[in-house]
Coordinates of C-alpha atoms in Angstrom, one line a residue:
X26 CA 178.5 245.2 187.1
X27 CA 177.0 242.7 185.3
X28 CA 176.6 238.9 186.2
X29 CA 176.6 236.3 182.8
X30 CA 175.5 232.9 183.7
X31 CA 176.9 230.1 181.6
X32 CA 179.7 232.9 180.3
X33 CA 182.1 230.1 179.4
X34 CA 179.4 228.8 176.8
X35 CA 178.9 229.8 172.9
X36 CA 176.2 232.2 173.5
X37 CA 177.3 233.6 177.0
X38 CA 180.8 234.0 175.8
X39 CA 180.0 236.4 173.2
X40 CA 177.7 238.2 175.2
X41 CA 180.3 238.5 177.6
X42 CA 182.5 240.2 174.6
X43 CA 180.0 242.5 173.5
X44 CA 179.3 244.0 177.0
X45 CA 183.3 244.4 177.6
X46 CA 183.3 246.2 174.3
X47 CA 180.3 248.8 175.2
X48 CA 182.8 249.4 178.4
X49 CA 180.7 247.2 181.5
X50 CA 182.7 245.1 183.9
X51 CA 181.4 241.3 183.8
X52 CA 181.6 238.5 186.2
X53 CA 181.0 235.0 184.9
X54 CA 179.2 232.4 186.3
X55 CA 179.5 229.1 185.0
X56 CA 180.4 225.4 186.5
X57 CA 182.2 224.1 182.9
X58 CA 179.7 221.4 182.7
X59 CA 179.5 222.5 178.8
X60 CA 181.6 225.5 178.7
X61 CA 185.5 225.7 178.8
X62 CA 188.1 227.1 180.7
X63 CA 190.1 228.2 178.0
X64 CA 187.5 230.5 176.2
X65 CA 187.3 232.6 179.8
X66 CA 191.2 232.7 179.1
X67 CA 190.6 234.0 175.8
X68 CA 187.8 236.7 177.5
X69 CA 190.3 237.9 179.7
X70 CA 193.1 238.4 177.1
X71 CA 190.7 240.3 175.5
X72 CA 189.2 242.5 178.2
X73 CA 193.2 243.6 179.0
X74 CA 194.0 244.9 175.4
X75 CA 193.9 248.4 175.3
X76 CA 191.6 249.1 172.4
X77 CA 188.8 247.5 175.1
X78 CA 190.1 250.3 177.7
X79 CA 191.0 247.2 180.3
X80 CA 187.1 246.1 181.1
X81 CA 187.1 244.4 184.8
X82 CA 186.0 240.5 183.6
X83 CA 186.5 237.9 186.7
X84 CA 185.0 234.0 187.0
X85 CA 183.8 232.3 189.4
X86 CA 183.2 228.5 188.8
X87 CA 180.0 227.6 190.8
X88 CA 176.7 226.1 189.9
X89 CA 173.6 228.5 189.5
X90 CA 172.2 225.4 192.4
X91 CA 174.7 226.4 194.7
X92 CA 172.5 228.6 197.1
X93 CA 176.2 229.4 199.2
X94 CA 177.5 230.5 196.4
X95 CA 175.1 232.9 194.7
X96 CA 174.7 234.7 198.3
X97 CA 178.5 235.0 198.2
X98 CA 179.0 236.3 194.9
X99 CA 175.8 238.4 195.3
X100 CA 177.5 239.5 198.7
X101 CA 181.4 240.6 197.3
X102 CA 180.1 242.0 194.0
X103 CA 177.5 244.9 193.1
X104 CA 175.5 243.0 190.9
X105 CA 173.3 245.2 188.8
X106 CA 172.0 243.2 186.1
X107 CA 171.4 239.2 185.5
X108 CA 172.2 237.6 182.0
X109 CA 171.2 234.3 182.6
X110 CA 172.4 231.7 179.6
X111 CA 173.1 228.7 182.1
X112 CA 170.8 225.8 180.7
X113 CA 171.0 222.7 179.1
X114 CA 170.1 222.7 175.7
X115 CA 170.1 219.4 174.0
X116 CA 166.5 218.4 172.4
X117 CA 166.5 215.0 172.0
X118 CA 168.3 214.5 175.3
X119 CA 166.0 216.2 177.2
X120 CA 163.2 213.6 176.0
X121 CA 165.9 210.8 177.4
X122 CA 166.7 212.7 180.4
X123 CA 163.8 215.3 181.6
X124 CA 165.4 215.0 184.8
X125 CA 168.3 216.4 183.8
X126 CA 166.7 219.4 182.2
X127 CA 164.1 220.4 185.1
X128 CA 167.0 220.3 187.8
X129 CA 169.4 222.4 186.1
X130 CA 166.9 224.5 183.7
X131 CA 164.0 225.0 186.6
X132 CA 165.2 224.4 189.9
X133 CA 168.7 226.0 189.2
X134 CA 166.9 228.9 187.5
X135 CA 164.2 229.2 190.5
X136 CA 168.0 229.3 193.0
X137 CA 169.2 231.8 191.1
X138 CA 165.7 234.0 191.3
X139 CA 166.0 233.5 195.2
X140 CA 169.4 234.5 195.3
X141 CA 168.3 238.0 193.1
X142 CA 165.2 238.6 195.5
X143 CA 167.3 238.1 198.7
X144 CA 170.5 240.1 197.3
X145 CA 168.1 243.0 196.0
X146 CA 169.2 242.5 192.1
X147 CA 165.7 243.9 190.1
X148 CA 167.3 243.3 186.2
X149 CA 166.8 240.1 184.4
X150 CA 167.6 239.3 180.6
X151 CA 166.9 235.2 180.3
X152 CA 167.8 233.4 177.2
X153 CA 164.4 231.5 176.1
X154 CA 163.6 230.2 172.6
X155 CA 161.5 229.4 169.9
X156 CA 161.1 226.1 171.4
X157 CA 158.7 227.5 173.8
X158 CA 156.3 228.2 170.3
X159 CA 156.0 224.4 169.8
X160 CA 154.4 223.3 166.1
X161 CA 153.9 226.8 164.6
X162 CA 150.8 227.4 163.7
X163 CA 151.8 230.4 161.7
X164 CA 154.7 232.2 160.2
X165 CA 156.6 234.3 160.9
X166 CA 155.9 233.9 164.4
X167 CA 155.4 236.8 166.6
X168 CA 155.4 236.7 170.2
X169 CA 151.5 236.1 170.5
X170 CA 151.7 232.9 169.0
X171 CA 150.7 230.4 171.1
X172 CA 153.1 228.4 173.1
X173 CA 152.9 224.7 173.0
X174 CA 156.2 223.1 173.5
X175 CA 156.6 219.3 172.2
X176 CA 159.6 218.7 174.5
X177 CA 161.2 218.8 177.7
X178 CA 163.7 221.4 176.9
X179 CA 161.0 223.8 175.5
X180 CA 158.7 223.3 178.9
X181 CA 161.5 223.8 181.3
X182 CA 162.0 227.4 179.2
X183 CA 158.2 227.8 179.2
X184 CA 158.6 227.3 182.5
X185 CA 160.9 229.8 183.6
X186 CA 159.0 232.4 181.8
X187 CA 156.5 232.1 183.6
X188 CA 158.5 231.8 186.6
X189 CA 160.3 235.0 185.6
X190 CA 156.7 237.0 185.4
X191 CA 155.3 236.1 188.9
X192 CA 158.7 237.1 190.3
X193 CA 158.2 240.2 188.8
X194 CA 155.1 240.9 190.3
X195 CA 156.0 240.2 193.6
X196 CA 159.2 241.2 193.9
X197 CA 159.5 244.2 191.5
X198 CA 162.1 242.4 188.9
X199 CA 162.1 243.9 185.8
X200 CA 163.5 241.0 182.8
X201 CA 163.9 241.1 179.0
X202 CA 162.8 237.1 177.8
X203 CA 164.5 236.7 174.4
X204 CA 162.9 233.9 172.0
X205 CA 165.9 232.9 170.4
X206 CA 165.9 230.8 166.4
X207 CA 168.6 229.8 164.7
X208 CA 171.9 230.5 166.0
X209 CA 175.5 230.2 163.9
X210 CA 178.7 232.3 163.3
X211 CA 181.6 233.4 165.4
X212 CA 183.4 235.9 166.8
X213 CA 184.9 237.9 164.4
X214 CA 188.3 238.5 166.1
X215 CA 188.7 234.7 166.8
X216 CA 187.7 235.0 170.6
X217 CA 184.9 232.5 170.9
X218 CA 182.7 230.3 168.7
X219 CA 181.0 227.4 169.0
X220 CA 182.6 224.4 171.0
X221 CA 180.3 222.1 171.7
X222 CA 181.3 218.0 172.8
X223 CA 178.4 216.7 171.2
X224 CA 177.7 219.2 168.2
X225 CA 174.1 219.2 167.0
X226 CA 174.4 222.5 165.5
X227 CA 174.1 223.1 161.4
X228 CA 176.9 224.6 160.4
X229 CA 179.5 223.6 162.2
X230 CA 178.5 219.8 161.3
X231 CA 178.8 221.0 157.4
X232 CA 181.9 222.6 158.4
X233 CA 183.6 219.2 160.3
X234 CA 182.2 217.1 157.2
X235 CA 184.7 215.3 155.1
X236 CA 185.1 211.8 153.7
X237 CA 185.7 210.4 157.1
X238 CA 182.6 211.9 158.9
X239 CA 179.5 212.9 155.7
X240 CA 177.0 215.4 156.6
X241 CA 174.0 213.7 157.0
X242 CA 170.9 215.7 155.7
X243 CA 167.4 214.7 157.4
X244 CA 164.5 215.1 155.3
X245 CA 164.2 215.9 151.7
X246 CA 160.5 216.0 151.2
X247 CA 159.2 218.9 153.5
X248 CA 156.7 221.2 152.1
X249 CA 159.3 224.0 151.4
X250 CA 160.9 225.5 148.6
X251 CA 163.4 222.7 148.2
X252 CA 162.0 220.1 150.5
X253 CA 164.5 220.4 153.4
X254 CA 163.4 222.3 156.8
X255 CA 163.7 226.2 157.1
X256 CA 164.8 228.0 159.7
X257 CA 165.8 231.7 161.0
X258 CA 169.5 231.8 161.5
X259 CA 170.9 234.8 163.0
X260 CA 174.6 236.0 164.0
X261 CA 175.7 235.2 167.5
X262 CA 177.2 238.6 167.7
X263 CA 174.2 239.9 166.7
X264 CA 172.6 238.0 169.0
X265 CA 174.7 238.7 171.7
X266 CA 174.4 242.6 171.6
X267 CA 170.6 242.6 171.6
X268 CA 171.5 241.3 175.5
X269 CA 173.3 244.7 175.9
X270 CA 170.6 246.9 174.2
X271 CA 168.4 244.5 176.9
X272 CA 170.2 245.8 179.9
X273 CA 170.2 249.2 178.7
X274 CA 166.2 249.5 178.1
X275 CA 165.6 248.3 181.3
X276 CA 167.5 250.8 182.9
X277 CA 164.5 252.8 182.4
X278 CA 162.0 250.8 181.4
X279 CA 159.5 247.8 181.9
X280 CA 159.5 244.6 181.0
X281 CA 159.6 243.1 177.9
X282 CA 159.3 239.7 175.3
X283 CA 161.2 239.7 172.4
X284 CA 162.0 237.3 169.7
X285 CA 165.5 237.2 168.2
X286 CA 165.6 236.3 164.7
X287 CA 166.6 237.8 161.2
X288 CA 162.9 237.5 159.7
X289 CA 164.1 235.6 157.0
X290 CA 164.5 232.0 156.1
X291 CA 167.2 229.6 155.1
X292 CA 166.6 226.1 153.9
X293 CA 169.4 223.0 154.7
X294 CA 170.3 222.8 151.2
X295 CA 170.7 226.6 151.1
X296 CA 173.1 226.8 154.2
X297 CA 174.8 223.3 153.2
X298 CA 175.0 225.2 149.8
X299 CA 176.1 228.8 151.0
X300 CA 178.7 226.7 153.1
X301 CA 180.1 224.8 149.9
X302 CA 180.9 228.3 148.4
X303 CA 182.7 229.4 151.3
X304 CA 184.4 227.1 151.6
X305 CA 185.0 226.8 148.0
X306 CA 184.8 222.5 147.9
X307 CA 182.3 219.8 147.6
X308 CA 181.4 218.8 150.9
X309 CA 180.0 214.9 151.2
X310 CA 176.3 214.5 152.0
X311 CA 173.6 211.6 153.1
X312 CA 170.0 211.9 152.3
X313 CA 168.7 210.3 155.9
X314 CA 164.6 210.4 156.4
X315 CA 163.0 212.9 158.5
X316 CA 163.8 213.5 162.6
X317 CA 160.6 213.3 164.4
X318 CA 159.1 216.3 165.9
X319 CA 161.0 218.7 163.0
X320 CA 159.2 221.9 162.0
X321 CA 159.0 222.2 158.3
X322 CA 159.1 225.9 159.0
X323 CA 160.8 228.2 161.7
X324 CA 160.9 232.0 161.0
X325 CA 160.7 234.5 163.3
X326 CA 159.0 238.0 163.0
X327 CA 161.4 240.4 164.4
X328 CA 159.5 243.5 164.5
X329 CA 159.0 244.1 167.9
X330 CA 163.3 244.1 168.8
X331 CA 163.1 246.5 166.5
X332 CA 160.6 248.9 167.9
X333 CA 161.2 248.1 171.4
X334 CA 165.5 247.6 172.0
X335 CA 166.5 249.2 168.2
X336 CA 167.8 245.5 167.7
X337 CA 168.0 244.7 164.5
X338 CA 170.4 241.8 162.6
X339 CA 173.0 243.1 160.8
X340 CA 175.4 240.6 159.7
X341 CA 175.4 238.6 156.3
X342 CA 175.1 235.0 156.3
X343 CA 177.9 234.5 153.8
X344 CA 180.0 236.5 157.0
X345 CA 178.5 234.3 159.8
X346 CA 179.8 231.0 157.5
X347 CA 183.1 233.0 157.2
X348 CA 183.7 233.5 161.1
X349 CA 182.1 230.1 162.0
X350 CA 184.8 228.8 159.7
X351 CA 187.5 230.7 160.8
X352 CA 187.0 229.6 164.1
X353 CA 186.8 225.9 163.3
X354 CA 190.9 226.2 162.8
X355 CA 191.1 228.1 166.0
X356 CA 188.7 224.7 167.5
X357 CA 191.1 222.0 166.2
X358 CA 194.2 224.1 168.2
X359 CA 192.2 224.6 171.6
X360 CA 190.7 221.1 171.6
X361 CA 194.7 219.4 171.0
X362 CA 195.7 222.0 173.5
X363 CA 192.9 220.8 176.0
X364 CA 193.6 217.4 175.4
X365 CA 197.0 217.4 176.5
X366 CA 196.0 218.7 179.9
X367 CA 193.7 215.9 180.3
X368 CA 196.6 213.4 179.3
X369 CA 199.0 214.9 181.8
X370 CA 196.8 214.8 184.6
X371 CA 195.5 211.4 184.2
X372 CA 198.9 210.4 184.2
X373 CA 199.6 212.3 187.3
X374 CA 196.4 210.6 188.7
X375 CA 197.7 207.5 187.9
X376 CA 201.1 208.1 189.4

């Protein structure tokens, strides 16, 4: 059985789809703090059609802190394998709030560790990033390039790697760290996409632009082919089944670091423009200066998923924009849907 933290999340969610598909039973962890109750609806509809051969997929809504419950889900369930998305993820907020980010990203992490050691779980897959890489000094970036994070969010994930590794040693955990870059798309089958309360994400902010709400475009004069930043955008589906792949090298062997990315590069104008032909309109746009602390450049080199899991990306981005957009339609029904349970009970509060 396997255990997917922050399941209820964009990442999480479709790993927890592709794992039900290759025929594992999943429990999700996840306390909602950024995922949603009604895509672990949608994950159970699924896992009950027939075509999936009726997958065993429970939740449990706890926090990875909550020592009592780890120990009892570690206790009622045979735990064989750790996917461990729960994090927050926000940049910029983690230079507001480092607090935030080292409670929930270390300490919760470190709880969850304890909770594997004590409960005799030895398989790991952690989701890490690019972010860890810092400035690249190089490109594409392999996983010797030197890790210098320039933010919070990036050292609470350096963190945990390192974290990860002396566990290992000591307690004979075996783990797959995945560098993540760029992630976009949806499910193809309309089961879970991105839903994020504050989106900071590319494409789905092209996707939400219209004359009411531009797309604001930061920095026109990097030194790239067009003068907007570059960056490795992979599927999420892709993405997620590289986590299945994980689980299924380490069955039999050690551990490993891997970088998930396409090893190719998009600029901004190229998505913005990619996303424009999609979606078959002119989409409204503001030239706004540079974001501190952006990379010009952000490719990964992708060899090593390859060699090691078989991993390699295989969906188009003109399919990626198709399914993100798709699922934006889908968004707009769940959010009025989730809205209206929030109305009735504030008005049962209030009564």
């Amino acid at each position: 059985m396997i255990l997917i933290t922050g399941g209820a999340g964009y990442i999480g969610s479709h790993c927890a789809i592709d794992f039900i598909k290759q025929g594992y039973d999943v429990i999700i962890l996840d306390n909602l703090s950024t995922g949603h109750m009604e895509i672990i609806e949608r994950l159970k509809e699924f896992s009950s059609k027939e075509e999936v051969n009726g997958n065993f997929i429970d939740f449990i809504n706890a926090d990875i802190r909550d020592t009592y419950a780890l120990n009892v889900l570690f206790n009622t369930y045979k735990i064989d394998c750790v996917i461990h998305f729960a994090a927050n993820s926000l940049v910029n907020e983690s230079v507001i709030d480092p607090k935030k980010y080292y409670n929930n990203n270390v300490t919760g992490s470190i709880s969850l560790l304890n909770a594997m050691v004590e409960n005799n779980v030895k398989k790991i897959v952690f989701s890490s990033t690019c972010a860890t890489y810092g400035e690249p000094e190089y490109v594409p970036i392999d996983e010797k390039h030197p890790q210098k994070p320039v933010n919070p969010y990036g050292n609470t994930k350096l963190a945990m790697e390192f974290a990860i590794k002396d566990y290992a040693k000591a307690y004979g955990l075996k783990y797959a760290i995945f560098r993540y870059f760029n992630v976009i798309g949806a499910d193809k089958d309309g089961v879970s996409g991105e839903w994020h309360d504050i989106e900071t994400h590319l494409v789905p902010n092209i996707l939400k632009a219209d004359e009411s709400k531009v797309f604001k475009l930061f920095g026109d004069d990097y030194d790239t082919k067009d003068g907007t930043c570059v960056r490795d955008y992979i599927d999420v589906c892709d993405l997620a089944h590289a986590h299945t792949l994980a689980y299924e090298y380490l069955k039999e062997n050690t551990s490993t670091i891997i970088n998930l990315g396409t090893g190719d590069g998009q600029s901004v104008k190229e998505i913005f423009s990619a996303v424009e032909k999609t979606l078959e309109k002119e989409i409204p746009l503001e030239n706004h200066p540079r974001r501190e602390g952006d990379p010009a450049k952000l490719i990964a080199n992708p060899e090593l998923a390859n060699t090691v899991i078989g991993w390699k990306s295989q969906t188009p981005l003109e399919n990626s924009i198709k399914n993100a957009n798709e699922w934006e339609k889908i968004l707009k029904i769940l959010q009025n849907k989730e809205n209206k349970v929030q109305e009735n009970f504030s008005r049962k509060a209030i009564l």
